[in-house]
Amino acid sequence: NAGVTQTPKFRVLKTGQSMTLLCAQDMNHEYMYWYRQDPGMGLRLIHYSVGEGTTAKGEVPDGYNVSRLKKQNFLLGLESAAPSQTSVYFCASSLWTDTQYFGPGTRLTVL
Amino acid sequence: GQQLNQSPQSMFIQEGEDVSMNCTSSSIFNTWLWYKQDPGEGPVLLIALYKAGELTSNGRLTAQFGITRKDSFLNISASIPSDVGIYFCAGHGMYSGGGADGLTFGKGTHLIIQP
């Protein structure tokens, strides 16, 4: 039982490039989330999903897109990366809406 | 979005001392959660609180859900070196996180233990 896993662990992009971050969970959780963590800002919700095929915007959704084609996977996409998107990205999942379990994070640098 | 005020921002303590940190909010939350984050890792859930007034322990950790539903505290007894890290409180409620299903996080308490 791996819990929540994220790939890749590190990535460096140039401004304007695109990429997709993958989150996978093996706990059969309905809810999945993407957060970003910046120094002094804590964790902020980007997008979330309440089940397969659904997505919704969180607090800071601009510049990101998500998809949940399978219950166990939640993808976060950056279509045209900007330096302001340099951050650490965390995926989380939960059975209900409150008690969330986090992955190890992806460290993204946009040059 | 909603704001959680977490204090203190950092703590320098001696090994063996007890630790206390808290979170307050201007809004009511239905659930309070406490997480610990080690460098380079994701937050790990320590304690979840679901009911106002609830007091829950996990080993040397004790947390309480405030009666007003606007605050929570975490105590660590007899601190040891592996307690070093960042502790986050998080609240869940109807208006948290910009959406019905997100968590609102405090900015964290950095715990530093001097041997």
CSV table of C-alpha atoms in Angstrom, one decimal:
chain,number,residue,atom,x,y,z
A,1,ASN,CA,0.0,0.0,0.0
A,2,ALA,CA,2.0,3.0,-1.3
A,3,GLY,CA,-0.6,5.7,-0.3
A,4,VAL,CA,-0.2,8.8,-2.5
A,5,THR,CA,2.6,8.9,-5.0
A,6,GLN,CA,3.7,11.7,-7.3
A,7,THR,CA,5.9,11.9,-10.4
A,8,PRO,CA,8.3,13.4,-11.1
A,9,LYS,CA,10.0,14.4,-7.9
A,10,PHE,CA,11.9,17.3,-9.5
A,11,ARG,CA,11.6,19.2,-12.7
A,12,VAL,CA,13.1,22.3,-14.3
A,13,LEU,CA,11.2,24.1,-17.1
A,14,LYS,CA,11.9,27.1,-19.3
A,15,THR,CA,9.3,29.8,-19.5
A,16,GLY,CA,6.5,28.8,-21.9
A,17,GLN,CA,7.1,25.1,-21.8
A,18,SER,CA,4.4,22.7,-20.8
A,19,MET,CA,4.3,19.7,-18.5
A,20,THR,CA,2.1,17.3,-16.6
A,21,LEU,CA,2.4,16.2,-13.0
A,22,LEU,CA,1.0,12.8,-12.1
A,23,CYS,CA,-0.6,11.8,-8.8
A,24,ALA,CA,-1.7,8.3,-8.0
A,25,GLN,CA,-3.4,6.9,-4.9
A,26,ASP,CA,-4.1,3.2,-4.0
A,27,MET,CA,-6.6,3.9,-1.2
A,28,ASN,CA,-9.7,4.0,-3.3
A,29,HIS,CA,-10.3,7.6,-2.2
A,30,GLU,CA,-13.0,9.6,-4.0
A,31,TYR,CA,-11.5,13.0,-3.4
A,32,MET,CA,-8.2,14.2,-4.8
A,33,TYR,CA,-6.5,17.6,-4.6
A,34,TRP,CA,-3.6,19.6,-5.9
A,35,TYR,CA,-1.9,22.2,-3.6
A,36,ARG,CA,1.1,24.4,-4.0
A,37,GLN,CA,3.4,25.4,-1.2
A,38,ASP,CA,5.4,28.6,-1.3
A,39,PRO,CA,7.6,30.1,1.4
A,40,GLY,CA,5.6,32.2,3.9
A,41,MET,CA,2.3,31.3,2.1
A,42,GLY,CA,1.5,27.8,3.5
A,43,LEU,CA,-0.4,25.4,1.3
A,44,ARG,CA,-2.9,26.7,-1.2
A,45,LEU,CA,-5.5,24.7,-3.1
A,46,ILE,CA,-5.2,24.8,-6.9
A,47,HIS,CA,-7.9,22.3,-8.1
A,48,TYR,CA,-9.7,19.3,-6.7
A,49,SER,CA,-11.9,16.4,-7.7
A,50,VAL,CA,-14.8,14.9,-6.0
A,51,GLY,CA,-14.8,11.7,-8.1
A,52,GLU,CA,-13.8,10.2,-11.4
A,53,GLY,CA,-14.5,12.5,-14.3
A,54,THR,CA,-15.0,15.6,-12.1
A,55,THR,CA,-12.8,18.6,-11.4
A,56,ALA,CA,-13.3,21.9,-9.6
A,57,LYS,CA,-11.3,25.1,-9.0
A,58,GLY,CA,-9.7,25.9,-5.7
A,59,GLU,CA,-8.1,29.1,-4.4
A,60,VAL,CA,-5.4,29.6,-7.0
A,61,PRO,CA,-6.5,27.8,-10.3
A,62,ASP,CA,-5.1,30.3,-12.9
A,63,GLY,CA,-2.5,28.8,-15.2
A,64,TYR,CA,-3.3,25.2,-14.4
A,65,ASN,CA,-5.6,22.5,-15.7
A,66,VAL,CA,-6.5,19.1,-14.3
A,67,SER,CA,-8.0,15.8,-15.3
A,68,ARG,CA,-9.4,12.8,-13.4
A,69,LEU,CA,-10.0,10.1,-16.1
A,70,LYS,CA,-9.4,7.3,-13.6
A,71,LYS,CA,-10.4,7.3,-9.9
A,72,GLN,CA,-6.8,6.5,-8.8
A,73,ASN,CA,-5.1,9.2,-10.9
A,74,PHE,CA,-5.2,13.0,-10.8
A,75,LEU,CA,-3.2,15.0,-13.3
A,76,LEU,CA,-2.0,18.6,-13.1
A,77,GLY,CA,-1.0,20.4,-16.2
A,78,LEU,CA,0.8,23.6,-16.9
A,79,GLU,CA,0.2,24.7,-20.5
A,80,SER,CA,2.7,27.6,-20.6
A,81,ALA,CA,4.9,27.7,-17.5
A,82,ALA,CA,5.8,31.0,-15.9
A,83,PRO,CA,8.4,31.8,-13.2
A,84,SER,CA,5.6,32.5,-10.8
A,85,GLN,CA,4.7,28.8,-10.9
A,86,THR,CA,8.0,27.9,-9.4
A,87,SER,CA,6.9,26.0,-6.2
A,88,VAL,CA,6.5,22.7,-4.5
A,89,TYR,CA,3.3,20.9,-5.6
A,90,PHE,CA,1.5,18.4,-3.4
A,91,CYS,CA,-1.2,16.0,-4.2
A,92,ALA,CA,-3.6,14.7,-1.6
A,93,SER,CA,-6.5,12.3,-1.4
A,94,SER,CA,-9.3,11.6,1.0
A,95,LEU,CA,-12.2,9.3,1.5
A,96,TRP,CA,-14.5,12.1,2.6
A,97,THR,CA,-13.8,15.8,2.3
A,98,ASP,CA,-11.8,16.5,5.4
A,99,THR,CA,-9.0,14.1,6.4
A,100,GLN,CA,-6.5,14.3,3.6
A,101,TYR,CA,-3.3,12.3,3.0
A,102,PHE,CA,-0.5,13.9,1.1
A,103,GLY,CA,2.1,12.7,-1.4
A,104,PRO,CA,5.8,13.5,-1.2
A,105,GLY,CA,5.7,16.5,-3.5
A,106,THR,CA,7.2,17.7,-6.8
A,107,ARG,CA,9.7,20.5,-6.8
A,108,LEU,CA,9.2,22.6,-9.9
A,109,THR,CA,11.5,25.4,-11.1
A,110,VAL,CA,10.6,27.6,-14.0
A,111,LEU,CA,13.5,29.6,-15.5
B,1,GLY,CA,-9.7,32.9,1.0
B,2,GLN,CA,-10.0,32.1,4.7
B,3,GLN,CA,-7.0,32.7,7.0
B,4,LEU,CA,-5.7,30.6,9.9
B,5,ASN,CA,-3.4,32.3,12.4
B,6,GLN,CA,-0.9,29.8,13.7
B,7,SER,CA,1.5,30.7,16.5
B,8,PRO,CA,4.2,30.7,17.4
B,9,GLN,CA,6.0,31.0,14.0
B,10,SER,CA,9.0,29.2,15.4
B,11,MET,CA,10.1,27.6,18.6
B,12,PHE,CA,13.6,26.9,20.0
B,13,ILE,CA,13.4,24.5,22.9
B,14,GLN,CA,15.5,22.1,24.8
B,15,GLU,CA,15.1,18.3,24.4
B,16,GLY,CA,12.7,17.0,27.0
B,17,GLU,CA,10.6,20.2,27.2
B,18,ASP,CA,6.9,20.3,26.4
B,19,VAL,CA,5.7,22.2,23.4
B,20,SER,CA,2.5,24.0,22.8
B,21,MET,CA,1.2,25.7,19.6
B,22,ASN,CA,-2.2,26.9,18.5
B,23,CYS,CA,-4.3,28.0,15.6
B,24,THR,CA,-7.1,30.5,15.5
B,25,SER,CA,-9.6,31.5,12.9
B,26,SER,CA,-12.3,34.1,12.4
B,27,SER,CA,-14.5,31.4,10.8
B,28,ILE,CA,-16.0,28.2,12.2
B,29,PHE,CA,-14.5,25.0,11.0
B,30,ASN,CA,-16.1,21.5,11.2
B,31,THR,CA,-12.8,19.6,11.3
B,32,TRP,CA,-9.3,20.5,12.6
B,33,LEU,CA,-6.3,18.6,11.5
B,34,TRP,CA,-2.6,18.8,12.5
B,35,TYR,CA,0.2,17.8,10.2
B,36,LYS,CA,3.9,17.5,10.4
B,37,GLN,CA,6.3,18.2,7.5
B,38,ASP,CA,9.9,17.1,7.4
B,39,PRO,CA,12.3,18.8,5.0
B,40,GLY,CA,11.8,17.6,1.4
B,41,GLU,CA,8.7,15.6,2.4
B,42,GLY,CA,4.9,16.0,2.2
B,43,PRO,CA,2.8,16.8,5.2
B,44,VAL,CA,2.0,13.7,7.4
B,45,LEU,CA,-1.3,13.6,9.3
B,46,LEU,CA,-0.8,13.6,13.1
B,47,ILE,CA,-4.2,14.1,14.6
B,48,ALA,CA,-7.7,14.7,13.2
B,49,LEU,CA,-10.5,16.4,15.3
B,50,TYR,CA,-14.1,16.2,14.3
B,51,LYS,CA,-16.1,17.5,17.2
B,52,ALA,CA,-16.1,20.8,19.2
B,53,GLY,CA,-14.4,20.2,22.6
B,54,GLU,CA,-12.8,16.9,21.4
B,55,LEU,CA,-9.4,16.1,23.0
B,56,THR,CA,-7.4,13.5,21.2
B,57,SER,CA,-4.0,12.0,21.8
B,58,ASN,CA,-1.5,10.2,19.6
B,59,GLY,CA,1.5,9.1,21.7
B,60,ARG,CA,3.2,12.2,23.1
B,61,LEU,CA,0.9,14.5,21.0
B,62,THR,CA,-2.4,15.9,22.3
B,63,ALA,CA,-4.7,18.1,20.3
B,64,GLN,CA,-8.0,19.8,21.1
B,65,PHE,CA,-10.8,21.2,19.0
B,66,GLY,CA,-11.9,24.5,20.6
B,67,ILE,CA,-15.4,24.9,22.0
B,68,THR,CA,-16.1,27.9,19.7
B,69,ARG,CA,-14.9,25.8,16.7
B,70,LYS,CA,-12.6,28.7,15.8
B,71,ASP,CA,-9.4,27.4,17.4
B,72,SER,CA,-7.3,24.3,18.1
B,73,PHE,CA,-4.1,23.6,20.0
B,74,LEU,CA,-1.4,20.9,19.8
B,75,ASN,CA,0.8,19.9,22.7
B,76,ILE,CA,3.9,17.7,22.4
B,77,SER,CA,5.2,16.3,25.7
B,78,ALA,CA,8.9,15.5,26.5
B,79,SER,CA,10.2,16.6,23.1
B,80,ILE,CA,12.8,14.4,21.3
B,81,PRO,CA,15.1,15.3,18.4
B,82,SER,CA,12.9,13.6,15.8
B,83,ASP,CA,10.1,16.1,16.7
B,84,VAL,CA,12.0,18.7,14.7
B,85,GLY,CA,10.0,19.9,11.7
B,86,ILE,CA,7.2,22.2,10.6
B,87,TYR,CA,3.8,21.7,12.2
B,88,PHE,CA,0.7,22.8,10.3
B,89,CYS,CA,-2.8,23.2,11.4
B,90,ALA,CA,-5.6,22.9,8.9
B,91,GLY,CA,-9.3,23.5,9.1
B,92,HIS,CA,-12.1,22.2,7.0
B,93,GLY,CA,-15.5,23.8,6.6
B,94,MET,CA,-18.0,25.0,4.2
B,95,TYR,CA,-16.0,28.1,3.2
B,96,SER,CA,-12.4,26.8,3.4
B,97,GLY,CA,-9.8,26.7,0.6
B,98,GLY,CA,-11.8,28.6,-2.0
B,99,GLY,CA,-14.0,25.5,-2.5
B,100,ALA,CA,-16.3,23.2,-0.6
B,101,ASP,CA,-13.7,20.5,-0.3
B,102,GLY,CA,-10.4,22.1,0.4
B,103,LEU,CA,-8.4,22.6,3.6
B,104,THR,CA,-7.3,26.0,4.9
B,105,PHE,CA,-3.8,25.8,6.2
B,106,GLY,CA,-1.9,27.8,8.8
B,107,LYS,CA,1.6,29.0,7.9
B,108,GLY,CA,3.3,26.6,10.2
B,109,THR,CA,5.3,26.4,13.4
B,110,HIS,CA,9.0,25.6,13.0
B,111,LEU,CA,10.1,23.5,15.9
B,112,ILE,CA,13.8,23.4,16.6
B,113,ILE,CA,15.2,21.3,19.4
B,114,GLN,CA,18.5,22.0,21.0
B,115,PRO,CA,20.1,18.9,22.5
